Amino acid sequence: MSESLSKQHATATVNSLLSTILPGASKIVPGKSRASRNKGSNAQLINKHLKQVVAIRERDVHSIKKREHKARRKILKTKQAEMDAIDQTAKLEILRKHQAEGTLTNRERKYLNKVISKNIRGLKSWDTNDEELQELQNSVLGHAMEAKMRPKSKTKRRSKKEFNEERQSNKDHRYPGLTPGLAPVGASDEEDSSQEEDEDSY
């Protein structure tokens, strides 16, 4: 009982403080309102989560249906291609019989000529493709062999020549008995400085 009384007293104090500092601010109502607000937000969160789950399931269902539709179309296309091939062979077999018997009609003769010219074009395109492929292969292999053989020897010679030239240019800066950046062996820095002073005085 004392807890609820102290809570009410604290709430009243906070409300009076808020009304003096911020006029028009909403007052804090002790008790159940806070709990009901939290329940409402939990319900909203659950509702939002369920909506997301449903959306994901719908997307999955949509993608599954799409894949099934694609698979069905592919099967139908292959069946259609098989049926067309069977139909074509049957027509050609009938045309062969009629040609052997000598009873080809004008319509059949035109169709047969179309098929023959189509097959000839297909064969010619394969022949030119083979020739083009062979030419391309030869040119690529030729360039590759030239690139492998020629540059190695040239680059070796060139790099060796450059290395020798560098060595020659470095030799020009060397003097016997000198260590780089130091005085000649056997001479000290003090002797050199005294000699320079003597020369300057003259």
Short mmCIF file of C-alpha atoms in Angstrom, two decimals:
data_model
loop_
_atom_site.label_atom_id
_atom_site.label_comp_id
_atom_site.label_asym_id
_atom_site.label_seq_id
_atom_site.Cartn_x
_atom_site.Cartn_y
_atom_site.Cartn_z
CA MET A 1 0.00 0.00 0.00
CA SER A 2 2.82 2.34 0.86
CA GLU A 3 4.47 1.60 -2.51
CA SER A 4 1.46 2.72 -4.46
CA LEU A 5 1.15 5.81 -2.26
CA SER A 6 4.81 6.71 -2.84
CA LYS A 7 4.39 6.12 -6.60
CA GLN A 8 1.37 8.41 -6.67
CA HIS A 9 3.24 11.06 -4.69
CA ALA A 10 6.27 10.84 -7.06
CA THR A 11 4.01 11.01 -10.11
CA ALA A 12 2.21 14.07 -8.74
CA THR A 13 5.54 15.77 -8.07
CA VAL A 14 6.81 15.04 -11.58
CA ASN A 15 3.52 16.26 -13.11
CA SER A 16 3.63 19.53 -11.18
CA LEU A 17 7.27 20.03 -12.16
CA LEU A 18 6.47 19.35 -15.82
CA SER A 19 3.50 21.72 -15.78
CA THR A 20 5.68 24.54 -14.40
CA ILE A 21 8.61 23.96 -16.76
CA LEU A 22 6.67 22.88 -19.84
CA PRO A 23 3.14 24.22 -19.82
CA GLY A 24 0.81 22.09 -21.91
CA ALA A 25 2.88 18.91 -21.46
CA SER A 26 0.87 15.73 -21.05
CA LYS A 27 0.64 14.47 -17.51
CA ILE A 28 1.86 11.06 -16.49
CA VAL A 29 -1.01 8.83 -15.42
CA PRO A 30 0.09 6.16 -12.96
CA GLY A 31 -0.78 2.54 -13.35
CA LYS A 32 -2.18 0.62 -16.29
CA SER A 33 -1.77 3.05 -19.18
CA ARG A 34 1.94 2.34 -19.59
CA ALA A 35 1.35 -1.41 -19.61
CA SER A 36 -1.43 -1.09 -22.17
CA ARG A 37 0.80 1.09 -24.39
CA ASN A 38 3.52 -1.55 -24.28
CA LYS A 39 1.01 -4.24 -25.14
CA GLY A 40 -0.15 -2.21 -28.09
CA SER A 41 3.39 -1.79 -29.38
CA ASN A 42 4.04 -5.51 -28.95
CA ALA A 43 0.89 -6.26 -30.90
CA GLN A 44 2.02 -3.87 -33.61
CA LEU A 45 5.43 -5.56 -33.74
CA ILE A 46 3.84 -8.99 -34.00
CA ASN A 47 1.50 -7.75 -36.72
CA LYS A 48 4.41 -6.23 -38.65
CA HIS A 49 6.43 -9.43 -38.29
CA LEU A 50 3.52 -11.57 -39.51
CA LYS A 51 3.06 -9.29 -42.53
CA GLN A 52 6.76 -9.69 -43.38
CA VAL A 53 6.52 -13.48 -43.07
CA VAL A 54 3.47 -13.53 -45.35
CA ALA A 55 5.23 -11.30 -47.90
CA ILE A 56 8.28 -13.60 -47.90
CA ARG A 57 6.08 -16.67 -48.36
CA GLU A 58 4.23 -14.99 -51.23
CA ARG A 59 7.54 -14.12 -52.89
CA ASP A 60 8.69 -17.71 -52.45
CA VAL A 61 5.43 -19.01 -53.90
CA HIS A 62 5.76 -16.58 -56.80
CA SER A 63 9.34 -17.63 -57.54
CA ILE A 64 8.42 -21.33 -57.28
CA LYS A 65 5.53 -20.82 -59.70
CA LYS A 66 7.83 -18.92 -62.04
CA ARG A 67 10.40 -21.74 -62.02
CA GLU A 68 7.69 -24.36 -62.62
CA HIS A 69 6.30 -22.32 -65.51
CA LYS A 70 9.79 -22.04 -67.02
CA ALA A 71 10.35 -25.79 -66.68
CA ARG A 72 6.97 -26.52 -68.31
CA ARG A 73 7.76 -24.18 -71.21
CA LYS A 74 11.14 -25.84 -71.68
CA ILE A 75 9.54 -29.30 -71.75
CA LEU A 76 6.92 -28.09 -74.24
CA LYS A 77 9.63 -26.61 -76.47
CA THR A 78 11.62 -29.84 -76.49
CA LYS A 79 8.48 -31.88 -77.24
CA GLN A 80 7.57 -29.47 -80.04
CA ALA A 81 11.09 -29.73 -81.48
CA GLU A 82 10.88 -33.54 -81.37
CA MET A 83 7.46 -33.48 -83.05
CA ASP A 84 8.76 -31.11 -85.73
CA ALA A 85 11.74 -33.38 -86.37
CA ILE A 86 9.48 -36.45 -86.67
CA ASP A 87 7.10 -34.55 -88.96
CA GLN A 88 10.02 -33.37 -91.12
CA THR A 89 11.47 -36.87 -91.48
CA ALA A 90 8.02 -38.26 -92.38
CA LYS A 91 7.55 -35.57 -95.05
CA LEU A 92 11.00 -36.22 -96.47
CA GLU A 93 10.33 -39.97 -96.53
CA ILE A 94 7.09 -39.41 -98.47
CA LEU A 95 8.92 -37.07 -100.88
CA ARG A 96 11.64 -39.69 -101.38
CA LYS A 97 9.01 -42.32 -102.25
CA HIS A 98 7.26 -39.98 -104.67
CA GLN A 99 10.56 -39.05 -106.29
CA ALA A 100 11.49 -42.72 -106.69
CA GLU A 101 8.10 -43.43 -108.24
CA GLY A 102 8.24 -40.24 -110.34
CA THR A 103 4.96 -38.87 -109.00
CA LEU A 104 6.22 -35.59 -107.45
CA THR A 105 3.76 -32.71 -107.67
CA ASN A 106 4.92 -29.12 -108.28
CA ARG A 107 4.21 -28.23 -104.67
CA GLU A 108 6.28 -31.18 -103.40
CA ARG A 109 9.10 -30.35 -105.82
CA LYS A 110 9.22 -26.72 -104.57
CA TYR A 111 9.26 -27.88 -100.95
CA LEU A 112 12.03 -30.38 -101.69
CA ASN A 113 14.11 -27.71 -103.45
CA LYS A 114 13.66 -25.41 -100.44
CA VAL A 115 14.86 -28.10 -98.05
CA ILE A 116 17.84 -28.92 -100.28
CA SER A 117 18.91 -25.27 -100.62
CA LYS A 118 18.52 -24.76 -96.86
CA ASN A 119 20.71 -27.79 -96.13
CA ILE A 120 23.32 -26.65 -98.67
CA ARG A 121 23.45 -23.19 -97.05
CA GLY A 122 23.88 -24.79 -93.66
CA LEU A 123 26.74 -26.96 -94.89
CA LYS A 124 28.45 -24.02 -96.57
CA SER A 125 28.22 -21.93 -93.43
CA TRP A 126 29.86 -24.75 -91.48
CA ASP A 127 32.63 -25.01 -94.08
CA THR A 128 33.40 -21.30 -93.94
CA ASN A 129 33.30 -21.35 -90.17
CA ASP A 130 35.84 -24.19 -90.12
CA GLU A 131 38.10 -22.28 -92.53
CA GLU A 132 37.77 -19.08 -90.51
CA LEU A 133 38.46 -20.95 -87.30
CA GLN A 134 41.55 -22.56 -88.81
CA GLU A 135 42.85 -19.18 -90.04
CA LEU A 136 42.22 -17.61 -86.67
CA GLN A 137 43.91 -20.49 -84.87
CA ASN A 138 46.95 -20.30 -87.16
CA SER A 139 47.29 -16.55 -86.72
CA VAL A 140 46.96 -16.77 -82.94
CA LEU A 141 49.45 -19.60 -82.69
CA GLY A 142 51.84 -17.81 -85.06
CA HIS A 143 51.74 -14.63 -83.01
CA ALA A 144 52.14 -16.57 -79.80
CA MET A 145 55.20 -18.43 -81.10
CA GLU A 146 56.76 -15.20 -82.38
CA ALA A 147 56.07 -13.50 -79.08
CA LYS A 148 57.67 -16.37 -77.18
CA MET A 149 60.78 -16.70 -79.34
CA ARG A 150 61.69 -13.17 -80.34
CA PRO A 151 61.33 -11.04 -77.23
CA LYS A 152 63.24 -13.38 -74.94
CA SER A 153 66.50 -13.09 -76.83
CA LYS A 154 66.04 -9.37 -77.52
CA THR A 155 65.12 -8.56 -73.95
CA LYS A 156 68.00 -10.63 -72.62
CA ARG A 157 70.45 -8.79 -74.85
CA ARG A 158 68.92 -5.43 -74.04
CA SER A 159 68.89 -6.02 -70.27
CA LYS A 160 72.47 -7.34 -70.35
CA LYS A 161 73.61 -4.29 -72.31
CA GLU A 162 71.84 -1.91 -69.90
CA PHE A 163 73.35 -3.72 -66.93
CA ASN A 164 76.86 -3.44 -68.39
CA GLU A 165 76.35 0.26 -69.14
CA GLU A 166 75.22 0.84 -65.57
CA ARG A 167 78.29 -0.94 -64.26
CA GLN A 168 80.53 1.20 -66.45
CA SER A 169 78.89 4.41 -65.25
CA ASN A 170 79.28 3.28 -61.64
CA LYS A 171 82.96 2.45 -62.14
CA ASP A 172 83.68 6.03 -63.19
CA HIS A 173 82.87 7.24 -59.68
CA ARG A 174 85.12 4.79 -57.88
CA TYR A 175 88.68 5.55 -56.86
CA PRO A 176 91.11 3.01 -55.44
CA GLY A 177 91.71 3.35 -51.73
CA LEU A 178 88.53 5.30 -51.04
CA THR A 179 85.63 4.14 -49.01
CA PRO A 180 82.38 5.77 -50.05
CA GLY A 181 81.92 9.03 -48.14
CA LEU A 182 85.18 8.75 -46.20
CA ALA A 183 88.74 9.97 -46.54
CA PRO A 184 91.43 7.85 -48.27
CA VAL A 185 92.81 4.95 -46.28
CA GLY A 186 95.72 6.05 -44.11
CA ALA A 187 94.73 9.74 -44.05
CA SER A 188 92.79 11.37 -41.29
CA ASP A 189 90.27 14.18 -41.49
CA GLU A 190 92.44 16.43 -39.29
CA GLU A 191 95.38 16.33 -41.71
CA ASP A 192 93.17 17.29 -44.65
CA SER A 193 91.61 20.21 -42.82
CA SER A 194 95.03 21.55 -41.73
CA GLN A 195 96.32 21.31 -45.32
CA GLU A 196 93.28 23.20 -46.61
CA GLU A 197 93.81 25.95 -44.01
CA ASP A 198 97.45 26.28 -45.05
CA GLU A 199 96.45 26.62 -48.72
CA ASP A 200 93.80 29.22 -47.86
CA SER A 201 96.32 31.35 -45.96
CA TYR A 202 98.60 31.74 -48.99
#
